[in-house]
CSV table of C-alpha atoms in Angstrom, one decimal:
chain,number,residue,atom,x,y,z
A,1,UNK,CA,136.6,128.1,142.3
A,2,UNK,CA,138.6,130.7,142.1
A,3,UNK,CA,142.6,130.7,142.0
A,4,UNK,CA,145.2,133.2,143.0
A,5,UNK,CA,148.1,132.8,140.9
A,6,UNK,CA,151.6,134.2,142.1
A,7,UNK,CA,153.5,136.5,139.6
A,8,UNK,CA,157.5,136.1,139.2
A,9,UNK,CA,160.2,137.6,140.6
A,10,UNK,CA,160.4,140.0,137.7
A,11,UNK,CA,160.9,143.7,139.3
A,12,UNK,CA,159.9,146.2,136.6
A,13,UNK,CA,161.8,149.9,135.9
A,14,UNK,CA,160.3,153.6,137.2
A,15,UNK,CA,159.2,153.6,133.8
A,16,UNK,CA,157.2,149.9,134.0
A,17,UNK,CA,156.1,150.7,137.2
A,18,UNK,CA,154.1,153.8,135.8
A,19,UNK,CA,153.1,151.8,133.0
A,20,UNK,CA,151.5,149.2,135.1
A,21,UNK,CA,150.1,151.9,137.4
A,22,UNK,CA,148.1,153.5,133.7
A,23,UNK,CA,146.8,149.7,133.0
A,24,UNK,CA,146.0,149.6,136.8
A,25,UNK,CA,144.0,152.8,136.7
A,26,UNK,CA,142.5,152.0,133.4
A,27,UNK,CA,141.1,148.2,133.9
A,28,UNK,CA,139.4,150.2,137.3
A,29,UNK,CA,137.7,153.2,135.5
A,30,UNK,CA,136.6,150.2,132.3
A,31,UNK,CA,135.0,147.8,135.3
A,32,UNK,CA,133.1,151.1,137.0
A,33,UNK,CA,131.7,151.5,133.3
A,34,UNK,CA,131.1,147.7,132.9
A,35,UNK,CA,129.4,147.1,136.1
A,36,UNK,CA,128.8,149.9,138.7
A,37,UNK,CA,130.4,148.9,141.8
A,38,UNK,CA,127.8,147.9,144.0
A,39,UNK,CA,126.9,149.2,147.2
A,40,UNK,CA,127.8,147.8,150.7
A,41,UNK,CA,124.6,146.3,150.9
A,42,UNK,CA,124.8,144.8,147.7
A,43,UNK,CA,128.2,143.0,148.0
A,44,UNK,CA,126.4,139.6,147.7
A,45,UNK,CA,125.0,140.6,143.9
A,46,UNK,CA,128.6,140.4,143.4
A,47,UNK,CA,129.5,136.9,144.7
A,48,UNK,CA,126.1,135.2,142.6
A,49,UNK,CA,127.4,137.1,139.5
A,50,UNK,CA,130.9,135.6,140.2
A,51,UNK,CA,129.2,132.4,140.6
A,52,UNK,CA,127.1,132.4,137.5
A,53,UNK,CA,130.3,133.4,135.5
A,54,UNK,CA,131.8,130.6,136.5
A,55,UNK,CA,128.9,127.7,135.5
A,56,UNK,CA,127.5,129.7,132.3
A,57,UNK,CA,128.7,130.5,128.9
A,58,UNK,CA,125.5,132.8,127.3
A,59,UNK,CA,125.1,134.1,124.3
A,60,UNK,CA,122.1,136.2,125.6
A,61,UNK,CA,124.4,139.1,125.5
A,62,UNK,CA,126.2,138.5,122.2
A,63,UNK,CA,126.8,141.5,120.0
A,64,UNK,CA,127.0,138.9,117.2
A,65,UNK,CA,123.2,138.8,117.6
A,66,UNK,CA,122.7,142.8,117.2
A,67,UNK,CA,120.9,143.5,113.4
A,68,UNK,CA,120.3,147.1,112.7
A,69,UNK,CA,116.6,146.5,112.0
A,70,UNK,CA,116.2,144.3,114.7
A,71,UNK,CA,113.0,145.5,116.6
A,72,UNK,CA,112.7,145.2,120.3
A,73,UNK,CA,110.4,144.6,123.4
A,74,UNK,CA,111.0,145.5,127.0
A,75,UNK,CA,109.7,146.2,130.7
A,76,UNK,CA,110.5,147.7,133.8
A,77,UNK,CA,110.8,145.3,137.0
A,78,UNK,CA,109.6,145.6,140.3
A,79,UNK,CA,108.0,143.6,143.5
A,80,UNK,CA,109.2,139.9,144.4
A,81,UNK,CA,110.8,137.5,141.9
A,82,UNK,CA,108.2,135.5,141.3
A,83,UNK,CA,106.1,138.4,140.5
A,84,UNK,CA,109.3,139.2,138.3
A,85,UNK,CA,109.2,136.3,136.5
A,86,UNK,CA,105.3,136.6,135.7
A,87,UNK,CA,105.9,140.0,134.3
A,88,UNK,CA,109.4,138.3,132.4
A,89,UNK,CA,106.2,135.3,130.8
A,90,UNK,CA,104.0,138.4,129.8
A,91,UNK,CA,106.5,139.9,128.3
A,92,UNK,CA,108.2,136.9,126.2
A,93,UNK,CA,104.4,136.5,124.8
A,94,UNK,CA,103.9,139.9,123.7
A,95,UNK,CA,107.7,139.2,122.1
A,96,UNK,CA,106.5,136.6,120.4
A,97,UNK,CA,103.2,138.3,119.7
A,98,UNK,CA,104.9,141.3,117.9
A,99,UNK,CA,107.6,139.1,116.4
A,100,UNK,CA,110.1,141.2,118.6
A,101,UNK,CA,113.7,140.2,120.2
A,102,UNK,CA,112.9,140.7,124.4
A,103,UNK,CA,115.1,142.4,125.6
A,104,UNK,CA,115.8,140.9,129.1
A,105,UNK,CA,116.0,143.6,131.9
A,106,UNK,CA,118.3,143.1,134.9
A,107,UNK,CA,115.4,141.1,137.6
A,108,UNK,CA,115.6,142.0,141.5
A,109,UNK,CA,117.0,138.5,143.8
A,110,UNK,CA,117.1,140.9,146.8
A,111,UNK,CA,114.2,142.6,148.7
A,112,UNK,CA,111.1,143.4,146.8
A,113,UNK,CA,110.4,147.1,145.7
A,114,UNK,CA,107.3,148.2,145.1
A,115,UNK,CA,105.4,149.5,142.1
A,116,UNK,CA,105.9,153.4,140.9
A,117,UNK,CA,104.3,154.8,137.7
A,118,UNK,CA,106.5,153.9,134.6
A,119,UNK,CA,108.2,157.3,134.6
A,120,UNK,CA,109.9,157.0,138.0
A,121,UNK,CA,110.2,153.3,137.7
A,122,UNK,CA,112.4,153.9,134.5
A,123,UNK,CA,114.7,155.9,136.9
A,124,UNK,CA,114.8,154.2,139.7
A,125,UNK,CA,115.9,150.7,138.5
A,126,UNK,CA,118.2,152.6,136.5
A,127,UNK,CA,120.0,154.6,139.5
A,128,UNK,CA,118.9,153.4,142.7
A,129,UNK,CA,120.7,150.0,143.2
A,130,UNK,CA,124.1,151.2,142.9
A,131,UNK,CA,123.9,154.5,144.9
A,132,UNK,CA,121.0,154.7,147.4
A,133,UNK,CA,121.6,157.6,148.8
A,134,UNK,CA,121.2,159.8,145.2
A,135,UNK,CA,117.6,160.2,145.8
A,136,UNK,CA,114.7,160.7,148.5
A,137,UNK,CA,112.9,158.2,146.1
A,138,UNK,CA,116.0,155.1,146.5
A,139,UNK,CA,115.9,153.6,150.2
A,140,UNK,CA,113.9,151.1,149.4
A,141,UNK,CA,116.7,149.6,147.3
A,142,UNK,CA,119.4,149.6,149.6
A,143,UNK,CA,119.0,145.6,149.4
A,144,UNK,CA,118.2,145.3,145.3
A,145,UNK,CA,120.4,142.9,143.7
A,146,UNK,CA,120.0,143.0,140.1
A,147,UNK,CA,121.0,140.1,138.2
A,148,UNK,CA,120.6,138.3,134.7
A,149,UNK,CA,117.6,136.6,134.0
A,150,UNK,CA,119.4,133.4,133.1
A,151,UNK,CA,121.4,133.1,136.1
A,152,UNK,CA,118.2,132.7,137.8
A,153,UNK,CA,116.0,131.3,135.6
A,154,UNK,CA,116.6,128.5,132.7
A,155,UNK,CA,115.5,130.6,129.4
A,156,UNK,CA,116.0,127.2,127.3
A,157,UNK,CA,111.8,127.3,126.5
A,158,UNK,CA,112.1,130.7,125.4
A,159,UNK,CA,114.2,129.2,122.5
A,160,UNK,CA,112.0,126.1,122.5
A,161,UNK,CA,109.3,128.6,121.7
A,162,UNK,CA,111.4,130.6,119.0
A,163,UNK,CA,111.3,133.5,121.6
A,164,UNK,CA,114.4,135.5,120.5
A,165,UNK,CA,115.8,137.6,123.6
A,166,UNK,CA,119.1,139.4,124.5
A,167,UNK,CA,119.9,140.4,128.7
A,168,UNK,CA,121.0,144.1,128.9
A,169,UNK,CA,124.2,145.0,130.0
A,170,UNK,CA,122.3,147.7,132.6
A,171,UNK,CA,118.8,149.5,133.1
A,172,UNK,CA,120.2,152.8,132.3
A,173,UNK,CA,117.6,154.1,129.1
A,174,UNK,CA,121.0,156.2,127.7
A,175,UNK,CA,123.0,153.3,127.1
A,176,UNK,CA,120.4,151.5,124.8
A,177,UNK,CA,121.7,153.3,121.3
A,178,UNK,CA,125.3,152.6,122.3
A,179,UNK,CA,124.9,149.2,123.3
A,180,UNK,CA,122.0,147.7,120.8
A,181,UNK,CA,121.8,150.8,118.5
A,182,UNK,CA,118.3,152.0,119.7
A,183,UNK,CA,117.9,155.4,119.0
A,184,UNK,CA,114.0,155.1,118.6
A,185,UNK,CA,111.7,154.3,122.4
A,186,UNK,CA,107.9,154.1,122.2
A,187,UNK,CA,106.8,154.3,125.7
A,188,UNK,CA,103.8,152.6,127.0
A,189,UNK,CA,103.4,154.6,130.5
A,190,UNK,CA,101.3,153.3,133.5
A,191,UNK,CA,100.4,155.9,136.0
A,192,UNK,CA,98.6,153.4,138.0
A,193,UNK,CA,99.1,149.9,139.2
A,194,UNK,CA,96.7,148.2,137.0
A,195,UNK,CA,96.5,150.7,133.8
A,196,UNK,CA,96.3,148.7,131.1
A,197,UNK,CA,95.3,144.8,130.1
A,198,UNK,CA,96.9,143.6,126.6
A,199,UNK,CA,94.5,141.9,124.7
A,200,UNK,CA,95.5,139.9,121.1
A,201,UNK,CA,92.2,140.5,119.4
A,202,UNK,CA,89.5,142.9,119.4
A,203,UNK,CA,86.9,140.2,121.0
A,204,UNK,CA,88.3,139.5,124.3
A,205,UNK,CA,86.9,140.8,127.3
A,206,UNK,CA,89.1,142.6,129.5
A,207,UNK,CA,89.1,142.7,133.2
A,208,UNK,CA,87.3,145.1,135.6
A,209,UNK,CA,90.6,145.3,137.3
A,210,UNK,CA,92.1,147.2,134.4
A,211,UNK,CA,91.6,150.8,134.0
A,212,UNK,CA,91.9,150.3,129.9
A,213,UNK,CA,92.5,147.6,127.3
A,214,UNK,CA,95.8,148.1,125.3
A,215,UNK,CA,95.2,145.9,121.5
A,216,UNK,CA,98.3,143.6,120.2
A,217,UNK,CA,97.6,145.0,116.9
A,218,UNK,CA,97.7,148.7,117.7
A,219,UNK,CA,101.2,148.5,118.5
A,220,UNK,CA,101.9,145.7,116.2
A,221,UNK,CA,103.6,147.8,113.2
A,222,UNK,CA,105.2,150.6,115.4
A,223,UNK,CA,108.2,152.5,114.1
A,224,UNK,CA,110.0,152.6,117.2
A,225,UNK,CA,112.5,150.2,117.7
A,226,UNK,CA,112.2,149.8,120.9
A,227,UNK,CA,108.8,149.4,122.8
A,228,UNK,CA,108.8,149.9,126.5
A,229,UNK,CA,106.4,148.9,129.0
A,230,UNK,CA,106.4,149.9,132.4
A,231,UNK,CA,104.8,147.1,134.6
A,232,UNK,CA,103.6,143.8,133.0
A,233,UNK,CA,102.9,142.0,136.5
A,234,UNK,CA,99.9,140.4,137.0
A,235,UNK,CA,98.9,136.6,135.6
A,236,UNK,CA,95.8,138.0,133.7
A,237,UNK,CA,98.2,141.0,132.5
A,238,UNK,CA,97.0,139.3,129.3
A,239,UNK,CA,93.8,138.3,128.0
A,240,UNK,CA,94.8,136.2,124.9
A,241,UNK,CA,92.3,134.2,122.3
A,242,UNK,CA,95.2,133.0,120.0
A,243,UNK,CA,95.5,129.4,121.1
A,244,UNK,CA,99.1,129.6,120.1
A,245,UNK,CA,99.8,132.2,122.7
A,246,UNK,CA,97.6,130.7,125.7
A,247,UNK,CA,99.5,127.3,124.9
A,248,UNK,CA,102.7,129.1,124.8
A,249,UNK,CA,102.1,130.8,128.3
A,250,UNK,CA,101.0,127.8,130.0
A,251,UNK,CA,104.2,126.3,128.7
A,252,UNK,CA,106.4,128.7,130.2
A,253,UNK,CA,104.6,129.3,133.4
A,254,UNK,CA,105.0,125.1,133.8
A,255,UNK,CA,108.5,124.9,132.1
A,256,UNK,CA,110.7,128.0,133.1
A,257,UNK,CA,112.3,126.8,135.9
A,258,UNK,CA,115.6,127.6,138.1
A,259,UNK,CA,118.7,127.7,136.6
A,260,UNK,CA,121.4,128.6,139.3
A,261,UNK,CA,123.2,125.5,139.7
A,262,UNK,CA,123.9,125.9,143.5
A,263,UNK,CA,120.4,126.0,144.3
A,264,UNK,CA,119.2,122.7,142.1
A,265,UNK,CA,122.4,120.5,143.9
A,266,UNK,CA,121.3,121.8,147.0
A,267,UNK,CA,117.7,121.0,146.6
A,268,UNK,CA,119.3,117.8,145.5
A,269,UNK,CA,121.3,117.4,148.9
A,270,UNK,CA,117.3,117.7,150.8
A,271,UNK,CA,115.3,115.4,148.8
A,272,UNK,CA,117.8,112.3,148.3
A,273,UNK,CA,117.1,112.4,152.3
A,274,UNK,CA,113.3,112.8,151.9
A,275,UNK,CA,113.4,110.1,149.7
A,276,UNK,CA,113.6,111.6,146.3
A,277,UNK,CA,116.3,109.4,143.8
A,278,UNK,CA,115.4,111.5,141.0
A,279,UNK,CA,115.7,115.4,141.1
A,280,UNK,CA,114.3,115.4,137.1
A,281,UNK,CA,110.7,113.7,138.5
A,282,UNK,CA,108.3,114.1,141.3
A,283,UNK,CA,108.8,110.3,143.0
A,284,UNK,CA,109.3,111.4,146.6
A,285,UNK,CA,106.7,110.3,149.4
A,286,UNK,CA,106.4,113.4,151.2
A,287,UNK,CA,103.8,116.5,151.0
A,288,UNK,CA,105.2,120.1,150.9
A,289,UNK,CA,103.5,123.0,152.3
A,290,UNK,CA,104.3,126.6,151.6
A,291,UNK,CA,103.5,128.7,154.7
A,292,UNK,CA,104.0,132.4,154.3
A,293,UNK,CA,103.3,134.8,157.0
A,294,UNK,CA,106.5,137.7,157.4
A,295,UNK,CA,105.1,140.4,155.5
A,296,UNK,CA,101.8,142.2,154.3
A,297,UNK,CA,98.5,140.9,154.5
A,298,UNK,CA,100.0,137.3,154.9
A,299,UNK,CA,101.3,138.4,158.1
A,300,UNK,CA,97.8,139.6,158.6
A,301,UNK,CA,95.8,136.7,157.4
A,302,UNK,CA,98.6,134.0,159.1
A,303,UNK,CA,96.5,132.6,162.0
A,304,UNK,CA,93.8,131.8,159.1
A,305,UNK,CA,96.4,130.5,156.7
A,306,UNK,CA,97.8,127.9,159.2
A,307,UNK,CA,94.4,126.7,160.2
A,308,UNK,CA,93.6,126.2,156.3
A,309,UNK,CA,97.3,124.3,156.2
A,310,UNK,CA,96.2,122.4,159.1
A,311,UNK,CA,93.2,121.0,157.9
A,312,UNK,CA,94.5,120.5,154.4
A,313,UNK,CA,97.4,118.1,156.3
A,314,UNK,CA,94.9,116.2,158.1
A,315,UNK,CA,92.8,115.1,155.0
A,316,UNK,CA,96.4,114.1,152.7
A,317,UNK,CA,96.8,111.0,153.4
A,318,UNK,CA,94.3,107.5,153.5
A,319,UNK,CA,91.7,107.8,156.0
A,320,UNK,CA,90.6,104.6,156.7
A,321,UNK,CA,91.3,103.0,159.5
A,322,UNK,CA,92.5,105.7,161.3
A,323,UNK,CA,90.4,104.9,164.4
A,324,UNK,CA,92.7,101.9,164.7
A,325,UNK,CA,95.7,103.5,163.7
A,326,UNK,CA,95.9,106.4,166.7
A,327,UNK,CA,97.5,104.2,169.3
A,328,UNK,CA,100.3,103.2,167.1
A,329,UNK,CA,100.2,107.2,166.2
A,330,UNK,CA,100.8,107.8,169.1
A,331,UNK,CA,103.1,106.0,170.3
A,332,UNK,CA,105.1,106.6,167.6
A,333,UNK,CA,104.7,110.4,167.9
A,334,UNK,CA,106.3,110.1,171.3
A,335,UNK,CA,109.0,108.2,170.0
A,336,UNK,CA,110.1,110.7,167.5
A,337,UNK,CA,109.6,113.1,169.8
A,338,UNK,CA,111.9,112.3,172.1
A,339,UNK,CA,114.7,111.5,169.8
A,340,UNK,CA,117.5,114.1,170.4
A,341,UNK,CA,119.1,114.5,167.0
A,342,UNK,CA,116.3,116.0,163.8
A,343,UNK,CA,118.5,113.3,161.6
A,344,UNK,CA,117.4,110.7,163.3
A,345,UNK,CA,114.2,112.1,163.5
A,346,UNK,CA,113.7,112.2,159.8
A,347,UNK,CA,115.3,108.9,159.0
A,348,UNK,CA,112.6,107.3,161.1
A,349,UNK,CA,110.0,109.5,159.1
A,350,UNK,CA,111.0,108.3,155.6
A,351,UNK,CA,111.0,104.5,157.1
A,352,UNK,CA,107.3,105.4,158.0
A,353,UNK,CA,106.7,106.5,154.8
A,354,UNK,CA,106.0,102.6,153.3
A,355,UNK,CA,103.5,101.6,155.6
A,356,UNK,CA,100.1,101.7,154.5
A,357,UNK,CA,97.1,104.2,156.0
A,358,UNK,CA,99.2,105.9,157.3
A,359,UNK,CA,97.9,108.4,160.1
A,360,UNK,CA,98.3,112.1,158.7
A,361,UNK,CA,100.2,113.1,162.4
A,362,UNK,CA,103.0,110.5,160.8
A,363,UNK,CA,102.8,112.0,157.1
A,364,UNK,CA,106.0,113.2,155.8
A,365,UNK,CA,105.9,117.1,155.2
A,366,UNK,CA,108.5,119.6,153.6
A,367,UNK,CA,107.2,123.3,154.8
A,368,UNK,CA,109.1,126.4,152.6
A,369,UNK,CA,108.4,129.4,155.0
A,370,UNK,CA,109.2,132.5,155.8
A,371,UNK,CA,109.8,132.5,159.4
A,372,UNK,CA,113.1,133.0,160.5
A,373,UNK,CA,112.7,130.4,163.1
A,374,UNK,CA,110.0,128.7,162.0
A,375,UNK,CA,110.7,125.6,165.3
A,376,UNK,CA,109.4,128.6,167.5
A,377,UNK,CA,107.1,130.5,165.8
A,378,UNK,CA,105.2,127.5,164.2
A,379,UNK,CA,105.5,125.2,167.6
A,380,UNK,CA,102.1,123.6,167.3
A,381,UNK,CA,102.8,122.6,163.5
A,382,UNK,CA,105.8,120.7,164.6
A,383,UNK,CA,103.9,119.3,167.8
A,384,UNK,CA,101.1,118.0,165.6
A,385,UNK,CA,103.4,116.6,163.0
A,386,UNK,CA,106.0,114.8,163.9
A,387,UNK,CA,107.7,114.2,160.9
A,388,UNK,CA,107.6,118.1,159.6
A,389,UNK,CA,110.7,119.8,158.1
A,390,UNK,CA,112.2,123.0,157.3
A,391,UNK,CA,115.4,124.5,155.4
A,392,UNK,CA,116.6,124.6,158.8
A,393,UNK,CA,116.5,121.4,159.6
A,394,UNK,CA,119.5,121.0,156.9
A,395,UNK,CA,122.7,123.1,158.3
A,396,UNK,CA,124.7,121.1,155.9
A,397,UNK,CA,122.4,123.1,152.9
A,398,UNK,CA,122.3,126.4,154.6
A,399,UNK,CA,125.9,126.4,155.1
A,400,UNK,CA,126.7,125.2,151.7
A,401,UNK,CA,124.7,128.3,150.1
A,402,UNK,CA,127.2,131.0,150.3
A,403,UNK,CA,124.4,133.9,150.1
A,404,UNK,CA,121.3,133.5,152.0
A,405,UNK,CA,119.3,135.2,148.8
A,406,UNK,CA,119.1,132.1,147.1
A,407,UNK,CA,117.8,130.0,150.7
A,408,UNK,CA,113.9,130.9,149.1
A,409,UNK,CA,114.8,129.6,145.8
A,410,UNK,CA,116.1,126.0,147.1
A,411,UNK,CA,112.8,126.2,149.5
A,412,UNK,CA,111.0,126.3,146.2
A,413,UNK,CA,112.8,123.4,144.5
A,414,UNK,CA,112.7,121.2,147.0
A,415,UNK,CA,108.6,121.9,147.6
A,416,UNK,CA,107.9,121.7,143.5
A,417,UNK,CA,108.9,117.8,143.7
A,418,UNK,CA,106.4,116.5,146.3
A,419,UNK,CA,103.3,114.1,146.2
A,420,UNK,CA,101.2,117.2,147.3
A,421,UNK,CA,101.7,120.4,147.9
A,422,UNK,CA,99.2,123.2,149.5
A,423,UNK,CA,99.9,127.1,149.0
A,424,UNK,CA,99.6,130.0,150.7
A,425,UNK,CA,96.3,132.1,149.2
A,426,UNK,CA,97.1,134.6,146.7
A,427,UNK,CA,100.8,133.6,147.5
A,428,UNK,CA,102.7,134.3,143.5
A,429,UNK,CA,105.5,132.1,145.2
A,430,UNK,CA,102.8,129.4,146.0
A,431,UNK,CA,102.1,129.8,142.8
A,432,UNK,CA,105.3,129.4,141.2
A,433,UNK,CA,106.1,126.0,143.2
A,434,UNK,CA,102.2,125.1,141.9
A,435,UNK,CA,102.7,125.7,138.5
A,436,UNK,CA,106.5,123.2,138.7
A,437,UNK,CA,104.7,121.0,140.9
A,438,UNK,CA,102.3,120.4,137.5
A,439,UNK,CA,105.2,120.3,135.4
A,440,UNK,CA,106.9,117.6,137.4
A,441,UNK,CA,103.5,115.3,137.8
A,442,UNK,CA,103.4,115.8,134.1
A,443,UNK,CA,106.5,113.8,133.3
A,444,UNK,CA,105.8,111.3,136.2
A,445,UNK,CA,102.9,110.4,134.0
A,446,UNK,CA,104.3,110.5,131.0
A,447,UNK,CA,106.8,107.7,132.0
């Protein structure tokens, strides 16, 4: 936390008080040139930053780390995070591919932006978040909030993997040969979504999706000292052969988790009360569900995808003996039903928990979603099962995260630690609480 200390009663001459006024004026202009102050909308990239300050000590950025041969790797982000962070895994591989230091771009926490051709992206991540209004092209990044990759994600497997990366100080292309001495760019452009997949060796098939296939080795002994791609979303970005690599990949997709150290104590805070002692390990006796429907075709396909969740939440737990089971169902049903305070509610839930065949209506269930108030707009969820739970059922969580930007990322936590958890279709955050979900089953078996 933060502390305002007060000065002394020292009272400084005409001459000190200019003096002071220069430093004043100076330590302004050297912050705008640090860190362009942030728009209105943006004042919350401000607080996280402040936040991550405060817990992290990296060396990401270290100058002591600059080489004047070093040879560098980079990409252009866009969309959500978690379709962030598959391009961030694409591109540590082709790092470690191309024996190259990554060089980390600034990721998005705030609303997702949309793919644009590698020549406008370049600009737009470059200008748009700090002045919106500079540009037809910007509005849709009147809520971007760029932000380090490590005060998001934990980048301990990159060095695990001997993947060597550095986070830029800023997107803006100019700045490179002052700040890491790269005078030299060779620029892989994409004038469509899908332009190129990057294969490691000649003998891999690449996918009809692709417009063109891109070879490792073509770019393997470039000059440059920088090579920049635009996009590098998309999990079969890559079509790799080396074992080496395909382990690697599956290593980070499993193993590069959170980082920001409000969100895991939070996510803490939810399952110590669904019945989780161990935040390290999967050993709580509750499904999760993720149940997107706000935007796009998942608002389009949403009736479909909570029939699908429906089903999948009848058949999770035992079925025998429910015939026998549905008058104690219901009666039970009824009596959480008509208890008037949710924390009572879920107490009651987590007792159920023990007993055996347990009837699916009575199943403990941790839903990440989308919907703003999901009690309302998912009603016959929470009618059929009883002992269901949001984010919002924890005010002591959602008041404790200052900035509601990280709210999806403790969703995400909390779901990756379940007995069983069911996605949302084609869902990349589904997908990202799938792929920690295996890594925490992993080390429950392990043990």
């Amino acid at each position: 936390m933060s502390r305002v200390v007060s000065s002394s009663s020292y009272r400084p001459s005409a001459a000190g008080t200019a003096g002071l006024l220069l430093i004043a004026i100076m330590v302004i202009i050297h912050m705008f040139l640090l860190r362009p102050l942030m728009t209105s909308s943006n004042n919350s990239a401000d607080d996280i930053w402040r936040n991550w300050m405060q817990h992290h000590n990296t060396s990401r950025d270290s100058s002591s780390y600059l080489k004047h041969d070093q040879r560098y790797v980079s990409f252009l982000p866009h969309s959500g995070l978690q379709n962030q962070r598959i391009a961030l895994i694409n591109a540590a591989i082709i790092a470690k591919a191309l024996n190259r230091t990554l060089l980390l771009p600034e990721l998005n926490l705030g609303k997702a932006t949309y793919w644009r051709p590698s020549h406008d992206l370049e600009y737009l991540v470059a200008n748009c978040p700090t002045n919106t209004s500079i540009s037809t092209k910007c509005p849709e990044y009147r809520r971007y909030v760029p932000m380090p990759v490590d005060s998001i994600f934990d980048l301990r497997p990159f060095d695990h993997l001997g993947i060597h990366s550095i986070q830029r100080n800023d997107m803006h292309t100019e700045n490179l040969e002052k700040q890491y001495g790269i005078k030299t760019i060779y620029r892989i452009h994409d004038p469509s979504r899908y332009s190129y997949q990057i294969l490691d060796h000649d003998n891999v098939s690449a996918t009809r999706q692709f417009d063109s296939r891109l070879l490792l080795k073509d770019i393997m002994d470039r000059p440059e000292q920088l090579v920049l791609f635009g996009s590098l979303f998309g999990s079969n970005r890559l079509g790799l052969s080396d074992p080496e690599l395909v382990d690697a990949r599956d290593y980070l997709r499993h193993e590069m988790g959170l980082s920001h150290p409000d969100v895991l104590k939070q996510a803490n805070v939810i399952l110590s009360q669904l019945g989780a002692s161990d935040i390290s390990m999967s050993d709580g006796s509750f499904t999760s569900v993720h149940m997107r429907q706000g935007d796009g075709v998942f608002r389009k396909q949403a009736s479909n995808t909570r029939t699908a969740i429906r089903r999948a939440l009848e058949h999770v737990h035992d079925e025998q003996d429910q015939h026998e089971a549905d008058q104690f169902m219901e009666d039970t049903v009824k009596r959480l039903q008509a208890l008037p305070d949710r924390k009572d509610v879920l107490e009651a839930c987590v007792e159920l928990q023990s007993l055996e065949h347990l009837h699916a209506r009575l199943g403990l269930i941790y839903m990440a979603t989308d919907a703003r108030r999901p009690q309302q707009q998912l009603a016959d969820l929470y009618a059929e099962f009883a002992c269901l739970f949001t984010l919002h059922d924890f005010p002591e969580v959602t008041q404790a995260i200052e900035d509601p930007l990280l709210l999806p990322l403790v969703d995400a936590e909390v779901a990756s630690h379940a007995d069983d958890f069911i996605p949302t279709p084609k869902s990349t955050f589904s997908g990202y609480i799938s792929q920690r979900h295996h890594k925490w089953h992993s080390i429950e078996t392990t043990t």
